[in-house]
PDB file of C-alpha atoms in Angstrom:
ATOM      1  CA  UNK A1039      39.338  55.608  71.231  1.00 95.00           C
ATOM      2  CA  UNK A1040      36.174  54.503  69.431  1.00 96.00           C
ATOM      3  CA  UNK A1041      34.687  58.008  69.382  1.00 96.00           C
ATOM      4  CA  UNK A1042      37.956  59.542  68.222  1.00 97.00           C
ATOM      5  CA  UNK A1043      38.153  57.059  65.351  1.00 97.00           C
ATOM      6  CA  UNK A1044      34.486  57.655  64.486  1.00 96.00           C
ATOM      7  CA  UNK A1045      34.964  61.434  64.315  1.00 96.00           C
ATOM      8  CA  UNK A1046      38.138  61.168  62.257  1.00 96.00           C
ATOM      9  CA  UNK A1047      36.605  58.753  59.742  1.00 96.00           C
ATOM     10  CA  UNK A1048      33.278  60.590  59.520  1.00 96.00           C
ATOM     11  CA  UNK A1049      35.191  63.769  58.643  1.00 96.00           C
ATOM     12  CA  UNK A1050      37.126  61.919  55.931  1.00 96.00           C
ATOM     13  CA  UNK A1051      34.168  59.890  54.596  1.00 96.00           C
ATOM     14  CA  UNK A1052      30.955  61.813  55.367  1.00 96.00           C
ATOM     15  CA  UNK A1053      28.717  59.620  53.185  1.00 93.00           C
ATOM     16  CA  UNK A1054      29.581  56.370  54.966  1.00 94.00           C
ATOM     17  CA  UNK A1055      27.326  55.073  57.772  1.00 93.00           C
ATOM     18  CA  UNK A1056      29.783  54.029  60.480  1.00 93.00           C
ATOM     19  CA  UNK A1057      26.918  52.576  62.543  1.00 91.00           C
ATOM     20  CA  UNK A1058      26.307  49.948  59.883  1.00 89.00           C
ATOM     21  CA  UNK A1059      26.936  46.282  60.701  1.00 86.00           C
ATOM     22  CA  UNK A1060      27.966  45.867  57.063  1.00 90.00           C
ATOM     23  CA  UNK A1061      30.381  48.768  56.846  1.00 92.00           C
ATOM     24  CA  UNK A1062      32.750  47.008  54.441  1.00 92.00           C
ATOM     25  CA  UNK A1063      29.985  46.689  51.826  1.00 91.00           C
ATOM     26  CA  UNK A1064      29.561  50.495  51.841  1.00 90.00           C
ATOM     27  CA  UNK A1065      33.239  51.120  51.074  1.00 93.00           C
ATOM     28  CA  UNK A1066      34.926  51.369  47.700  1.00 94.00           C
ATOM     29  CA  UNK A1067      38.675  50.955  47.275  1.00 93.00           C
ATOM     30  CA  UNK A1068      39.284  54.649  47.909  1.00 95.00           C
ATOM     31  CA  UNK A1069      37.271  54.478  51.133  1.00 95.00           C
ATOM     32  CA  UNK A1070      39.244  51.455  52.352  1.00 96.00           C
ATOM     33  CA  UNK A1071      42.534  53.166  51.488  1.00 96.00           C
ATOM     34  CA  UNK A1072      41.428  56.371  53.224  1.00 96.00           C
ATOM     35  CA  UNK A1073      40.551  54.501  56.415  1.00 96.00           C
ATOM     36  CA  UNK A1074      43.862  52.644  56.517  1.00 97.00           C
ATOM     37  CA  UNK A1075      45.885  55.796  55.803  1.00 96.00           C
ATOM     38  CA  UNK A1076      44.055  57.893  58.413  1.00 97.00           C
ATOM     39  CA  UNK A1077      44.497  55.228  61.096  1.00 97.00           C
ATOM     40  CA  UNK A1078      48.173  54.719  60.244  1.00 97.00           C
ATOM     41  CA  UNK A1079      48.853  58.464  60.425  1.00 97.00           C
ATOM     42  CA  UNK A1080      46.871  59.039  63.616  1.00 97.00           C
ATOM     43  CA  UNK A1081      48.210  56.100  65.614  1.00 97.00           C
ATOM     44  CA  UNK A1082      51.687  55.681  64.115  1.00 97.00           C
ATOM     45  CA  UNK A1083      50.979  52.122  63.038  1.00 97.00           C
ATOM     46  CA  UNK A1084      51.763  50.297  59.826  1.00 95.00           C
ATOM     47  CA  UNK A1085      48.781  49.229  57.797  1.00 95.00           C
ATOM     48  CA  UNK A1086      49.208  46.737  54.984  1.00 93.00           C
ATOM     49  CA  UNK A1087      47.020  45.656  52.099  1.00 92.00           C
ATOM     50  CA  UNK A1088      46.384  42.418  53.983  1.00 95.00           C
ATOM     51  CA  UNK A1089      44.630  44.464  56.707  1.00 95.00           C
ATOM     52  CA  UNK A1090      41.916  45.555  54.256  1.00 94.00           C
ATOM     53  CA  UNK A1091      39.631  42.586  54.864  1.00 94.00           C
ATOM     54  CA  UNK A1092      35.866  42.446  55.348  1.00 94.00           C
ATOM     55  CA  UNK A1093      36.494  41.069  58.849  1.00 95.00           C
ATOM     56  CA  UNK A1094      38.715  44.018  59.867  1.00 96.00           C
ATOM     57  CA  UNK A1095      36.418  46.631  58.294  1.00 95.00           C
ATOM     58  CA  UNK A1096      33.033  45.040  59.097  1.00 95.00           C
ATOM     59  CA  UNK A1097      32.063  47.657  61.679  1.00 94.00           C
ATOM     60  CA  UNK A1098      33.449  50.492  63.737  1.00 95.00           C
ATOM     61  CA  UNK A1099      34.128  48.002  66.558  1.00 95.00           C
ATOM     62  CA  UNK A1100      36.187  45.774  64.266  1.00 96.00           C
ATOM     63  CA  UNK A1101      38.171  48.813  63.083  1.00 96.00           C
ATOM     64  CA  UNK A1102      38.901  49.723  66.725  1.00 97.00           C
ATOM     65  CA  UNK A1103      40.011  46.120  67.361  1.00 97.00           C
ATOM     66  CA  UNK A1104      42.330  46.299  64.350  1.00 97.00           C
ATOM     67  CA  UNK A1105      43.929  49.510  65.659  1.00 97.00           C
ATOM     68  CA  UNK A1106      44.322  48.080  69.165  1.00 97.00           C
ATOM     69  CA  UNK A1107      45.938  44.938  67.747  1.00 96.00           C
ATOM     70  CA  UNK A1108      48.332  46.961  65.587  1.00 96.00           C
ATOM     71  CA  UNK A1109      49.312  49.188  68.518  1.00 96.00           C
ATOM     72  CA  UNK A1110      50.063  46.148  70.691  1.00 95.00           C
ATOM     73  CA  UNK A1111      52.255  44.680  67.908  1.00 92.00           C
ATOM     74  CA  UNK A1112      54.483  47.798  67.739  1.00 82.00           C
TER      75      UNK A1112
END
């Protein structure tokens, strides 16, 4: 799942370093929105504005954890 998410997000946001431990600091509001929309579409989950936190978008691992949590809540 992690590699699939990485590929999908790298295609959508090619200038973002998804290996960064401070991923959230590299994102602007459009980048955050793009990530949430792509994940929602790909995994059929509902993303809310409250999901766009530095904790959830800190790194690729935290994004994967967010998706896994959302899938388990469905």
